[in-house]
Short mmCIF file of C-alpha atoms in Angstrom, two decimals:
data_model
loop_
_atom_site.label_atom_id
_atom_site.label_comp_id
_atom_site.label_asym_id
_atom_site.label_seq_id
_atom_site.Cartn_x
_atom_site.Cartn_y
_atom_site.Cartn_z
CA MET A 69 46.17 47.65 -21.77
CA GLU A 70 46.82 49.90 -18.70
CA SER A 71 43.72 48.45 -16.92
CA SER A 72 44.78 44.88 -18.04
CA SER A 73 48.25 45.42 -16.50
CA ALA A 74 46.90 46.93 -13.33
CA THR A 75 44.52 44.03 -12.60
CA ALA A 76 47.45 41.54 -13.29
CA GLY A 77 49.34 43.47 -10.72
CA VAL A 78 46.67 43.41 -8.15
CA SER A 79 46.16 39.58 -8.78
CA THR A 80 49.90 39.01 -8.29
CA ARG A 81 50.13 41.02 -5.12
CA ARG A 82 47.20 39.15 -3.75
CA GLU A 83 48.65 35.76 -4.65
CA ALA A 84 51.89 36.81 -2.86
CA THR A 85 50.11 37.79 0.28
CA ARG A 86 48.11 34.45 0.33
CA GLN A 87 51.19 32.68 -0.18
CA LYS A 88 52.71 34.50 2.98
CA LEU A 89 49.62 33.67 4.87
CA TYR A 90 49.67 29.95 3.84
CA GLU A 91 53.42 29.79 5.00
CA ALA A 92 52.60 31.53 8.32
CA ALA A 93 49.62 29.43 9.22
CA VAL A 94 51.24 26.08 8.35
CA THR A 95 54.10 26.84 10.33
CA LEU A 96 52.18 28.12 13.48
CA ILE A 97 49.66 25.28 13.28
CA ALA A 98 52.61 22.77 12.99
CA GLU A 99 54.14 24.26 15.95
CA GLN A 100 51.27 24.75 18.45
CA GLY A 101 48.15 23.20 16.82
CA PHE A 102 45.01 24.44 14.96
CA SER A 103 42.94 25.54 18.06
CA ALA A 104 45.79 27.27 19.80
CA THR A 105 46.76 29.31 16.73
CA THR A 106 45.12 32.68 16.43
CA VAL A 107 44.33 35.00 13.33
CA ASP A 108 46.46 37.70 15.09
CA GLU A 109 49.58 35.36 15.21
CA ILE A 110 49.16 34.33 11.59
CA ALA A 111 48.89 37.89 10.66
CA GLU A 112 51.87 38.96 12.86
CA ARG A 113 53.90 35.91 11.38
CA ALA A 114 53.02 36.92 7.59
CA GLY A 115 53.87 40.53 8.38
CA VAL A 116 50.44 41.72 7.40
CA ALA A 117 47.49 43.54 9.25
CA LYS A 118 45.04 41.31 10.89
CA GLY A 119 42.28 42.75 8.43
CA THR A 120 44.54 41.47 5.50
CA VAL A 121 43.80 37.80 6.65
CA TYR A 122 39.96 38.41 6.63
CA TYR A 123 40.06 40.15 3.26
CA ASN A 124 41.57 37.02 1.81
CA PHE A 125 39.85 34.43 3.99
CA ALA A 126 36.61 34.53 5.70
CA SER A 127 37.98 32.88 8.72
CA LYS A 128 40.68 30.75 10.12
CA SER A 129 39.00 27.56 9.14
CA VAL A 130 38.55 28.75 5.58
CA LEU A 131 42.21 29.62 5.57
CA PHE A 132 43.26 26.17 6.67
CA GLU A 133 40.79 24.54 4.19
CA GLU A 134 42.36 26.51 1.30
CA LEU A 135 45.80 25.75 2.63
CA LEU A 136 45.13 22.08 2.44
CA ARG A 137 43.75 22.69 -1.12
CA HIS A 138 46.82 24.68 -2.12
CA GLY A 139 49.42 22.16 -0.73
CA VAL A 140 47.86 18.98 -2.06
CA SER A 141 47.26 20.65 -5.53
CA LEU A 142 51.15 21.55 -5.60
CA LEU A 143 51.96 17.83 -4.65
CA THR A 144 49.43 16.51 -7.27
CA ALA A 145 51.11 18.78 -9.99
CA SER A 146 54.52 17.53 -8.98
CA LEU A 147 53.40 13.90 -9.29
CA LYS A 148 51.71 14.48 -12.71
CA GLU A 149 54.64 16.18 -14.07
CA ALA A 150 57.01 13.57 -12.90
CA ALA A 151 54.93 10.89 -14.64
CA GLU A 152 54.62 13.00 -17.92
CA SER A 153 58.03 13.82 -18.22
CA THR A 154 59.16 10.11 -17.69
CA ALA A 155 56.84 9.17 -20.34
CA ARG A 156 58.18 11.77 -22.83
CA ALA A 157 61.56 10.55 -22.11
CA GLY A 158 60.40 6.98 -23.16
CA GLY A 159 60.33 5.36 -19.67
CA GLY A 160 58.01 2.72 -18.63
CA LYS A 161 55.20 2.84 -16.01
CA VAL A 162 57.48 1.56 -13.28
CA ASP A 163 59.83 4.37 -14.12
CA SER A 164 57.06 6.85 -13.90
CA LEU A 165 56.09 5.43 -10.50
CA ASP A 166 59.62 5.62 -9.45
CA ALA A 167 59.82 9.40 -10.68
CA MET A 168 56.67 10.12 -8.84
CA ILE A 169 58.15 8.76 -5.54
CA ARG A 170 61.15 10.91 -5.88
CA ALA A 171 58.83 14.03 -6.73
CA GLY A 172 56.81 13.18 -3.51
CA LEU A 173 59.97 13.23 -1.43
CA VAL A 174 61.26 16.32 -2.99
CA PHE A 175 57.88 17.96 -2.17
CA ILE A 176 57.90 16.71 1.45
CA ASP A 177 61.54 17.85 1.94
CA ARG A 178 60.49 21.17 0.74
CA TYR A 179 57.23 21.50 2.76
CA PRO A 180 57.76 19.33 5.79
CA ALA A 181 55.33 21.40 8.02
CA PHE A 182 52.52 21.00 5.41
CA THR A 183 53.13 17.38 5.15
CA GLN A 184 52.95 16.84 8.98
CA LEU A 185 49.71 18.70 9.01
CA TYR A 186 48.36 16.93 5.90
CA VAL A 187 48.99 13.34 7.50
CA ALA A 188 47.58 14.30 10.80
CA GLU A 189 44.34 15.73 9.43
CA LEU A 190 43.81 12.68 7.31
CA TRP A 191 43.14 10.81 10.66
CA ARG A 192 40.75 13.22 12.24
CA THR A 193 37.09 12.98 11.60
CA ASN A 194 35.72 15.98 13.37
CA ARG A 195 36.92 18.77 11.21
CA ALA A 196 34.67 21.04 8.99
CA TRP A 197 37.18 20.63 6.15
CA GLN A 198 36.99 16.60 6.29
CA SER A 199 35.20 16.49 2.95
CA THR A 200 37.47 18.74 1.17
CA LEU A 201 40.59 16.87 2.52
CA MET A 202 39.07 13.67 1.09
CA VAL A 203 38.57 15.36 -2.34
CA VAL A 204 42.06 16.75 -2.61
CA ARG A 205 43.59 13.46 -1.33
CA GLN A 206 41.89 11.53 -4.08
CA GLN A 207 43.17 14.01 -6.70
CA ALA A 208 46.69 13.14 -5.76
CA VAL A 209 46.07 9.26 -5.63
CA ALA A 210 44.14 9.45 -8.84
CA VAL A 211 47.55 10.48 -10.58
CA VAL A 212 49.11 7.37 -9.34
CA GLU A 213 46.10 5.22 -10.22
CA GLY A 214 46.19 6.60 -13.88
CA VAL A 215 49.74 5.32 -14.18
CA LEU A 216 49.01 1.83 -12.57
CA ARG A 217 45.91 1.41 -14.87
CA GLU A 218 47.96 2.15 -17.95
CA GLY A 219 50.66 -0.31 -16.66
CA VAL A 220 47.97 -3.00 -16.40
CA GLU A 221 46.55 -2.29 -19.82
CA ASN A 222 49.92 -2.43 -21.44
CA GLY A 223 50.94 -5.60 -19.72
CA GLU A 224 53.61 -3.93 -17.59
CA PHE A 225 51.65 -4.86 -14.37
CA SER A 226 49.75 -7.75 -13.36
CA GLU A 227 45.95 -7.70 -13.99
CA GLU A 228 45.76 -9.00 -10.32
CA ILE A 229 46.75 -5.57 -8.93
CA ASP A 230 44.15 -3.73 -6.81
CA VAL A 231 44.67 -0.34 -8.52
CA PRO A 232 43.01 1.96 -6.07
CA LEU A 233 44.46 0.32 -2.87
CA THR A 234 47.84 0.02 -4.43
CA ALA A 235 47.81 3.74 -5.41
CA SER A 236 46.81 4.73 -1.84
CA ALA A 237 49.48 2.47 -0.49
CA LEU A 238 52.16 3.94 -2.60
CA VAL A 239 51.21 7.53 -1.60
CA GLY A 240 50.99 6.56 1.95
CA MET A 241 54.43 4.87 1.81
CA VAL A 242 56.02 8.01 0.57
CA LEU A 243 54.41 10.11 3.11
CA VAL A 244 55.13 7.96 6.11
CA ALA A 245 58.61 7.07 5.08
CA ALA A 246 59.36 10.74 4.27
CA LEU A 247 58.20 11.84 7.76
CA ASP A 248 60.07 8.98 9.36
CA TRP A 249 63.27 10.02 7.49
CA GLN A 250 62.89 13.72 8.63
CA SER A 251 62.16 12.87 12.30
CA PHE A 252 64.23 9.98 13.03
CA GLN A 253 66.89 9.47 10.31
CA PRO A 254 67.67 13.23 9.27
CA GLU A 255 71.25 12.13 8.47
CA ARG A 256 70.16 10.27 5.26
CA SER A 257 70.02 12.00 2.07
CA LEU A 258 67.19 12.41 -0.22
CA ASP A 259 68.87 10.21 -2.85
CA ASP A 260 69.44 7.52 -0.18
CA VAL A 261 65.69 7.54 0.92
CA HIS A 262 64.59 7.38 -2.72
CA ALA A 263 66.90 4.51 -3.42
CA ALA A 264 65.55 2.52 -0.65
CA LEU A 265 61.89 3.17 -1.76
CA SER A 266 62.86 2.54 -5.44
CA ARG A 267 64.05 -0.90 -4.43
CA LEU A 268 60.84 -1.64 -2.89
CA LEU A 269 58.91 -0.51 -5.76
CA GLN A 270 61.03 -2.67 -8.17
CA GLY A 271 60.65 -5.66 -6.27
CA ARG A 272 57.12 -5.58 -5.04
CA VAL A 273 55.10 -3.68 -7.52
CA SER A 274 56.74 -4.52 -10.75
CA GLY A 275 57.82 -8.01 -9.69
CA ARG A 276 61.48 -7.40 -10.91
CA ARG A 277 64.18 -9.12 -9.23
CA GLY A 278 67.75 -7.67 -8.85
#
């Protein structure tokens, strides 16, 4: 039992350290770019020794790749939980999509620097982690695709919907709208932005009027 507890304690401490490094890296890279950010700066911002960075990650590139995996996995989990909790409450597929839009906005509001990096990296083609980025992006989009397919199957959505493209468009809409909100319309509340995107969803995806 003592050995098990000690192992759990080490694991918890390591996760806490990695979280500090993720937060330091994403903030610095958002401020000054990937190339200009050094491991020394990441360590200093995280409040750890430089060796701690290399103990947890083989290089700055590996740290950033794992940061992308970590961040998108959090977003994916948020979207999935929003859809599942709506389904448990008896909501329809449009309600699930609406809940996912809100979950996406909440995530972006909580992690604005990560979102800026993620969107910027989606458009780069010369990065070592490009293939990883495509994989984790698809994980998030796949959650939305699943809801759309279920909606088509149960008749809530038209069979003419292009599921993969519509899912990508919805995820992209939330990302871009949220970044626009934070950069150019910060006076608007999260509820206000969600309401605007919700009206767009209700009218364009479900075909409802009102």
